[in-house]
Short mmCIF file of C-alpha atoms and ligand atoms in Angstrom, two decimals:
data_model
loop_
_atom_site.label_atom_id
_atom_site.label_comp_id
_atom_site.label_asym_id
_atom_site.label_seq_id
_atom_site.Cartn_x
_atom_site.Cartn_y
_atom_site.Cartn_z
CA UNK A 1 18.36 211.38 119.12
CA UNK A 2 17.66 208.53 117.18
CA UNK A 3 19.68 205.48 118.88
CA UNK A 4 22.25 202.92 116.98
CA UNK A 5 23.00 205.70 114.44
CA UNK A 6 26.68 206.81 113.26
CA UNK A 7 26.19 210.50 114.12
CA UNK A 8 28.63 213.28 112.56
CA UNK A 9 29.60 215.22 115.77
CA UNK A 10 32.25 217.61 115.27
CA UNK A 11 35.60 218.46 112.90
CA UNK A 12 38.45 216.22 112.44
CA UNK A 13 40.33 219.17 112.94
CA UNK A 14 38.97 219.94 116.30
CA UNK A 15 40.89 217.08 117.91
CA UNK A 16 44.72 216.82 116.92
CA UNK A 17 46.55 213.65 117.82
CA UNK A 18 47.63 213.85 121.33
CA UNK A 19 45.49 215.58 122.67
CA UNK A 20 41.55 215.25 124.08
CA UNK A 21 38.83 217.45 124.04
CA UNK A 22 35.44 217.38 126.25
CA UNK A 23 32.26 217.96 124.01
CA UNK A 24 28.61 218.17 124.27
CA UNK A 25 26.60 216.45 121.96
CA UNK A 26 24.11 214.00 121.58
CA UNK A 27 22.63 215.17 125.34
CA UNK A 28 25.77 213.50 126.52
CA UNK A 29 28.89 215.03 127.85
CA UNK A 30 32.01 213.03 126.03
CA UNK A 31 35.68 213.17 125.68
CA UNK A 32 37.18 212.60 122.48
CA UNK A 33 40.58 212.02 122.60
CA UNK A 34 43.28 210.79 119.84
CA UNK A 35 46.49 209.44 120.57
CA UNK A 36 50.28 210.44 119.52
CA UNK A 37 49.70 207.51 117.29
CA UNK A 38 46.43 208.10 115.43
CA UNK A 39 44.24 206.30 117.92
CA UNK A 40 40.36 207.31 118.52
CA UNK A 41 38.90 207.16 122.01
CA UNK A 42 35.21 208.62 122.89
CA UNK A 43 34.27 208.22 126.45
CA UNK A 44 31.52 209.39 128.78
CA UNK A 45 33.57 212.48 130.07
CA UNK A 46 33.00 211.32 133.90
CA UNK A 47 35.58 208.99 135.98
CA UNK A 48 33.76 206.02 137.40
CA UNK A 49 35.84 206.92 140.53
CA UNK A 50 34.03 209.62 142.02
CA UNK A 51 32.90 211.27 139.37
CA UNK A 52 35.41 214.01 137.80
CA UNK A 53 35.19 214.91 134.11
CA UNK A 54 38.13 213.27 132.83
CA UNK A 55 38.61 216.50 130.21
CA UNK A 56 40.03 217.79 133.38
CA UNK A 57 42.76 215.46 133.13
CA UNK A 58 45.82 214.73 130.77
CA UNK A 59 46.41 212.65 128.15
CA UNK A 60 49.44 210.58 128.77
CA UNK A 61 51.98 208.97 126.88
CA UNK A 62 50.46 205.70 126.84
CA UNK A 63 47.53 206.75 125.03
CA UNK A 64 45.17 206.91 128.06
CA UNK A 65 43.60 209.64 129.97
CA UNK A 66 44.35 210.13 133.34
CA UNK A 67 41.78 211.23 135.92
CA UNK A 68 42.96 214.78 137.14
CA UNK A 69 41.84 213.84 140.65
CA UNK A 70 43.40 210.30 142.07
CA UNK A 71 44.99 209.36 138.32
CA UNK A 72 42.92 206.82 137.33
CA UNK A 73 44.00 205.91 133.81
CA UNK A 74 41.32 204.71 131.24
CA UNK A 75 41.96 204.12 127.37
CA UNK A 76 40.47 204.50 124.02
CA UNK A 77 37.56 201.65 124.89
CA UNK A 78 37.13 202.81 128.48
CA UNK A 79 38.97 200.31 130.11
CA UNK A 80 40.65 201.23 133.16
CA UNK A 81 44.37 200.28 133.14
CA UNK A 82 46.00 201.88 136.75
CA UNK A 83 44.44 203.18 140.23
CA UNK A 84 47.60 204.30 141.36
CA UNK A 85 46.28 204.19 144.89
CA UNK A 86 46.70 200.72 144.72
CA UNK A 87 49.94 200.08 143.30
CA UNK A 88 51.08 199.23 139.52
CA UNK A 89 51.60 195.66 140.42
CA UNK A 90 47.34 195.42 141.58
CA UNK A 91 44.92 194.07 138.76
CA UNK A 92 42.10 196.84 137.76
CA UNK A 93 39.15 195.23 138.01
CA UNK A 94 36.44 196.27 134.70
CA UNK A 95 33.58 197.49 137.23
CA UNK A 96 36.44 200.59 137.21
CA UNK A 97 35.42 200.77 133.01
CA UNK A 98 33.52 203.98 131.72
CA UNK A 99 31.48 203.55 128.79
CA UNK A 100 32.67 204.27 125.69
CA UNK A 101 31.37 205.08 122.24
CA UNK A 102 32.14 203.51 119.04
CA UNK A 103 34.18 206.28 116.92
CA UNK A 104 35.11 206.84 113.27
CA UNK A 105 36.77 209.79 111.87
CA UNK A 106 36.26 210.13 107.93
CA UNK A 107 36.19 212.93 105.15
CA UNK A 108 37.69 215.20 108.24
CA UNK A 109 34.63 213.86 110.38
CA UNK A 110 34.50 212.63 113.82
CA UNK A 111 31.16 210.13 113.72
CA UNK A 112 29.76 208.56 117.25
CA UNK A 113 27.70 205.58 117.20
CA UNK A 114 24.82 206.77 119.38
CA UNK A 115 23.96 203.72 121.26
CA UNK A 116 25.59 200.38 121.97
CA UNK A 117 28.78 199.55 120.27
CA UNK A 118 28.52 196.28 119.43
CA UNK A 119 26.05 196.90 117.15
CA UNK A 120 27.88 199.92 114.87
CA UNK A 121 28.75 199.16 111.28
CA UNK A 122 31.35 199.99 109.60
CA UNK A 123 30.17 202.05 107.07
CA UNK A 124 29.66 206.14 108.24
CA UNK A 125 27.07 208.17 105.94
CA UNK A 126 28.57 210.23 103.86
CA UNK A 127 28.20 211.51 99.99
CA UNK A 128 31.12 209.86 98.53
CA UNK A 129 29.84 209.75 95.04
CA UNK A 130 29.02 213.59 95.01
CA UNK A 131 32.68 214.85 96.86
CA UNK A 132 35.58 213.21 95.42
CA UNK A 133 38.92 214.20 95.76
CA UNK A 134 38.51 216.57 92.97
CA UNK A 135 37.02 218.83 95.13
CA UNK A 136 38.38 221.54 98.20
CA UNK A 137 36.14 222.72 100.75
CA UNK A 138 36.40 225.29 103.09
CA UNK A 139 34.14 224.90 106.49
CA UNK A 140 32.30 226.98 109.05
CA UNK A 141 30.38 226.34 111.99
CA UNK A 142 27.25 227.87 113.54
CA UNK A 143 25.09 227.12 116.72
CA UNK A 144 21.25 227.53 116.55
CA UNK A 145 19.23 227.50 119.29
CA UNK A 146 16.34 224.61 118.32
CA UNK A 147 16.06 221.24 117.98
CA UNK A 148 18.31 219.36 115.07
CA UNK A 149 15.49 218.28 113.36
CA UNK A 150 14.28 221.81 112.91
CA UNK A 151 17.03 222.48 110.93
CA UNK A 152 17.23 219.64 108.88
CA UNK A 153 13.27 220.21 108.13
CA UNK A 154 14.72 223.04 107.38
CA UNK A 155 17.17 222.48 104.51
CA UNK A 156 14.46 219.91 102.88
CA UNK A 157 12.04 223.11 103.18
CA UNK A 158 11.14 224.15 99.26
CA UNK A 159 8.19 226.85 100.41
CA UNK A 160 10.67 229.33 102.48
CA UNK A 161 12.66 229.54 99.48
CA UNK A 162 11.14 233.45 98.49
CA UNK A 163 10.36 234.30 101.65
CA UNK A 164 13.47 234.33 104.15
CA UNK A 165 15.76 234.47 101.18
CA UNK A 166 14.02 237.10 99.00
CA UNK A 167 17.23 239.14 98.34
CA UNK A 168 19.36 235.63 97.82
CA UNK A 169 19.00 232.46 96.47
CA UNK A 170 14.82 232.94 96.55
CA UNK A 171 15.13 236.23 94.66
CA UNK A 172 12.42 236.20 91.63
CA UNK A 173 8.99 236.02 94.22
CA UNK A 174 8.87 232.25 92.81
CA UNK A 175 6.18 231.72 95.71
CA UNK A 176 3.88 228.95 93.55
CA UNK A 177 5.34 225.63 94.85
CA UNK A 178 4.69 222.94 92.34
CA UNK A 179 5.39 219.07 93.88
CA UNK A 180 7.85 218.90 95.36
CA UNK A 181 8.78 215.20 94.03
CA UNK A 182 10.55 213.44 97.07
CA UNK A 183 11.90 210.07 96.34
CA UNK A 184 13.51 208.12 98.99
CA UNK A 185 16.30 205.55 97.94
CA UNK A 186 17.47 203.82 100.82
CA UNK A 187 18.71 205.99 104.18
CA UNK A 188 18.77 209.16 101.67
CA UNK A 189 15.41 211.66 100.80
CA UNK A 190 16.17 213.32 97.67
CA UNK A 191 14.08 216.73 96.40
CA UNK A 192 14.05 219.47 94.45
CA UNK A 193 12.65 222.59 94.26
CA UNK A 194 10.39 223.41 91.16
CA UNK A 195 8.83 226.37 92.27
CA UNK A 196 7.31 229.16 89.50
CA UNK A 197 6.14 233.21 90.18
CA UNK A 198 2.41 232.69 90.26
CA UNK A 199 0.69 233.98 87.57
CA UNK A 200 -2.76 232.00 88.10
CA UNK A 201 -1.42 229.54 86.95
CA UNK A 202 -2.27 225.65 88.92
CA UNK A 203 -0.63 224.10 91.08
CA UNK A 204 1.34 220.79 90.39
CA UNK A 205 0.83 217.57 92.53
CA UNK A 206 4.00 215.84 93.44
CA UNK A 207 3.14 212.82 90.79
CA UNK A 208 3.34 215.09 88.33
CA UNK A 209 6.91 216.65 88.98
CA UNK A 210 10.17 215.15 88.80
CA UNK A 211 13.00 215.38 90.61
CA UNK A 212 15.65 217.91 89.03
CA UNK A 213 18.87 215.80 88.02
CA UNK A 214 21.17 218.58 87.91
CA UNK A 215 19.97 220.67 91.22
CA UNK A 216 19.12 219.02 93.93
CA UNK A 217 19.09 218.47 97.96
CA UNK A 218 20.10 215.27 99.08
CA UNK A 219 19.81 213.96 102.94
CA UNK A 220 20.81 210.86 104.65
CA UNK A 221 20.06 209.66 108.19
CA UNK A 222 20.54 210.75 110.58
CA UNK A 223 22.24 214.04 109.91
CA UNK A 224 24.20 214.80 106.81
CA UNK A 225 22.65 216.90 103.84
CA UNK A 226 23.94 218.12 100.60
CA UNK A 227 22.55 220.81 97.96
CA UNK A 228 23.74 219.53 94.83
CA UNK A 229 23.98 223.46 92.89
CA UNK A 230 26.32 222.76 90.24
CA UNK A 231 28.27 220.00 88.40
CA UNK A 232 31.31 221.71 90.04
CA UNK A 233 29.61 223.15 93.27
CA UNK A 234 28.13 221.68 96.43
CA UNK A 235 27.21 222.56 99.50
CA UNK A 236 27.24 219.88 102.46
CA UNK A 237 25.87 220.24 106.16
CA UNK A 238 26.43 218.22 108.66
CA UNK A 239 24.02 218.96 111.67
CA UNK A 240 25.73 218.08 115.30
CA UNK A 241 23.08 217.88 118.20
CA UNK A 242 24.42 219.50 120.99
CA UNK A 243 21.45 218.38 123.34
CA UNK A 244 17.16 218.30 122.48
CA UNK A 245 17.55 222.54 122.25
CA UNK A 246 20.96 223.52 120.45
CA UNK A 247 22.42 221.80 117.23
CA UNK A 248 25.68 223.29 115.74
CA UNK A 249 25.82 223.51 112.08
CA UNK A 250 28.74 222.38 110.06
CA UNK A 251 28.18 224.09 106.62
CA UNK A 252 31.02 223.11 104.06
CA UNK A 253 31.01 225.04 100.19
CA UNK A 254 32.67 222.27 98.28
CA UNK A 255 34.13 223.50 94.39
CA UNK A 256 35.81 222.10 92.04
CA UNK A 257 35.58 224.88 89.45
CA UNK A 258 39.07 225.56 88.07
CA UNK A 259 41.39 223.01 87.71
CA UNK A 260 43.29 224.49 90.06
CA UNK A 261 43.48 223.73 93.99
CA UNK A 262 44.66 226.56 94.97
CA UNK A 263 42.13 228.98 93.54
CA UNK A 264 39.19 226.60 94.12
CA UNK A 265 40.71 227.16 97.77
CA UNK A 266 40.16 230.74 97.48
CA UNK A 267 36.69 230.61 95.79
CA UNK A 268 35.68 228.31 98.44
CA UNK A 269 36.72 231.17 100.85
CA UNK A 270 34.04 233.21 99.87
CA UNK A 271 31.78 230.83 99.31
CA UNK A 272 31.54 229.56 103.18
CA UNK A 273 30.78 233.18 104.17
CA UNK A 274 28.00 233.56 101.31
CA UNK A 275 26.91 230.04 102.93
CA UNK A 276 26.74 232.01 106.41
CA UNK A 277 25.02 234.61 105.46
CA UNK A 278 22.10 232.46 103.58
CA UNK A 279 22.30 230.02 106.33
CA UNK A 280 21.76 232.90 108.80
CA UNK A 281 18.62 234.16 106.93
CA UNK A 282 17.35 231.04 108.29
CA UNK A 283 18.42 230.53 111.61
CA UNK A 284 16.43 233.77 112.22
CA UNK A 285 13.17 232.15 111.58
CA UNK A 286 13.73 228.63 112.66
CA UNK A 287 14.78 229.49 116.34
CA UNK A 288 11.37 230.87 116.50
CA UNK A 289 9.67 227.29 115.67
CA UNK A 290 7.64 225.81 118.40
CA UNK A 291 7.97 223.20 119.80
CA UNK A 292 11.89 222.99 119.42
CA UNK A 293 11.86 219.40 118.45
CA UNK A 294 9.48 218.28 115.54
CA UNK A 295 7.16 214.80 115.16
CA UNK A 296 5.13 212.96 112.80
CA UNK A 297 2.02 213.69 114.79
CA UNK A 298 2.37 216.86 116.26
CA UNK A 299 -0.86 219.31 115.11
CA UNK A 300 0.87 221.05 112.57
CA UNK A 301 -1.26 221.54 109.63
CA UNK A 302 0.76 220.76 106.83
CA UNK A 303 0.44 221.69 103.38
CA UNK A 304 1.67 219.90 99.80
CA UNK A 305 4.73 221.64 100.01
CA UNK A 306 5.60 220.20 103.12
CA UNK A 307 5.70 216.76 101.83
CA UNK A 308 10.16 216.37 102.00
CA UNK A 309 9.06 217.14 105.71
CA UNK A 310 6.72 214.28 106.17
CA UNK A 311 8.89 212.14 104.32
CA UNK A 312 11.76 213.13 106.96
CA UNK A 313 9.46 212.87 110.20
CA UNK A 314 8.09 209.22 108.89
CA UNK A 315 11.37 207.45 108.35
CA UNK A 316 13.08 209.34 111.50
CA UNK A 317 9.74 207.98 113.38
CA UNK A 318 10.83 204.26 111.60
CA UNK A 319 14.09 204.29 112.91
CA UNK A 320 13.26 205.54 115.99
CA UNK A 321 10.98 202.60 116.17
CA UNK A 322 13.31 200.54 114.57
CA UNK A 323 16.01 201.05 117.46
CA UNK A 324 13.31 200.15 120.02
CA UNK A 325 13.25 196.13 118.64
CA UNK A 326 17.47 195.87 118.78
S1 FES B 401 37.56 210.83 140.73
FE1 FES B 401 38.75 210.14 139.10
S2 FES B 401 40.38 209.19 140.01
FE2 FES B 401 39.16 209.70 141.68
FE1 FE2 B 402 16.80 228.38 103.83
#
């Protein structure tokens, strides 16, 4: 995991107010929990007691969790408020704390800040100016069994195109992979495919290709992607690290084709399963990958194609770096 990062974890949805939820991801085990009253809490799901998962517990009407053990009570910023052992009138001294994680939910989102909380912004990625209100989604979730940056190598991956999805979105044999062109603005690695059915024909080098306007994939740090299809149609990942093996995938099909909600609900139906199904095609192949987690300097031998993958494995190696000096 790359540290000081706002990472997407897991649905909005998945957490309804009053009630808590213990959740692996990140390599940690954590309890998200949301108050009666809107209120986000992410803790280290262990009492600092004697060390019971708190998702054992309860939630209680004061907005903190109780231990299910001796009732130690802890709220949304880990603070303990009550060892009952020792009487209501007794101060709780902070040793008693667990550590907690700054949280943000957004766009239907729950984001942890992976590292220390002092130092989270305020601002969670996202792809606000691609998924305005305009648009529904519909979303589905799907665990592979490899490293998260295996799959997000994966989605920035031009050259697999007619291979694993021959008989979908790669149909035509387009195997000739001119470029790509990656340009990085910012946090976000933008590419597109321009890939041709070989007919002799040479090869392009990146500087010579552009990046599509209209069609394009789109991914910001550390683990939010988007394949820009269609004026009207996106699809957006998110890409939730259970631990260094397992990563769930979030895949949302946003549309915004008819001006009307309620069909564009119904499209979007279907389109989450045709979303599986490509997004399956994949997860065959990837799981495979060794090693499960990917580097800059690694001894894979590489080829031009490949370049949206360097471009990913140099600026996650940056902030990995860049972590190191806060
Ligand atoms: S272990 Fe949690 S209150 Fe004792
Ligand atoms: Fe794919």
């Amino acid at each position: 995991m790359i540290e000081n990062q706002w990472y997407a974890i897991a649905p909005e949805k998945s957490v309804p107010p009053g009630k808590m939820s213990g959740i692996k991801r990140l390599g940690k085990e954590l309890l998200i929990f949301q108050t009666v009253d809107g209120k986000w809490g992410c803790l280290e799901d262990l009492c600092s007691h004697r060390g019971v998962q708190l998702s054992a517990g309860k939630l209680k009407d004061d907005g903190c969790v109780e231990c299910p053990f001796h009732g130690l009570r802890f709220n949304t910023t880990g603070k303990c408020t009550l060892i009952p052992a020792n009487g209501k009138s007794s101060l709780v001294d902070d040793r008693y704390n667990v550590r907690s994680y700054a949280i943000q939910v957004e766009h239907g989102i729950i984001y942890v800040f992976n590292g220390d909380k002092n130092l989270a912004t305020s601002e969670v990625p996202f792809f606000l100016e691609y998924l305005d209100d305009n648009f529904v989604y519909s979303e589905i979730a799907d665990t592979w069994d490899t490293h998260y940056s295996r799959a997000i190598e994966n989605q920035l991956d031009v050259v697999h195109l007619p291979f694993v999805h021959h008989n979908t979105i790669g149909r035509g044999n387009k195997t000739l992979v001119h470029g790509p062109k990656t340009i990085v603005i910012e946090d976000t690695i933008i590419t597109s495919a321009d890939n041709e059915v070989d007919q002799g024909q040479r090869q392009r080098k990146s500087q010579e290709c552009e990046v599509n306007p209209d069609m394009q994939l789109r991914f910001k740090f550390p683990n939010i992607w988007i394949n820009i299809i269609a004026k009207k149609i996106k699809v957006f990942v998110y890409f939730a690290p259970v631990n260094d093996e397992q990563v769930i995938l979030y895949l949302r099909f946003y549309n915004c084709i008819t001006p009307f909600k309620s069909v564009n609900r119904l499209i979007g139906f279907f389109g989450k399963y045709a979303n599986l199904m490509i997004e399956r095609q994949d997860k065959r192949v990837v799981n495979t990958q060794r090693p499960k987690r990917t580097q800059l300097r690694m001894g894979e031998k590489l080829i031009q194609g490949d370049q949206p993958i360097v471009v990913y494995r140099k600026l996650r190696e940056e902030l990995i770096e860049a972590a190191k000096g806060s």
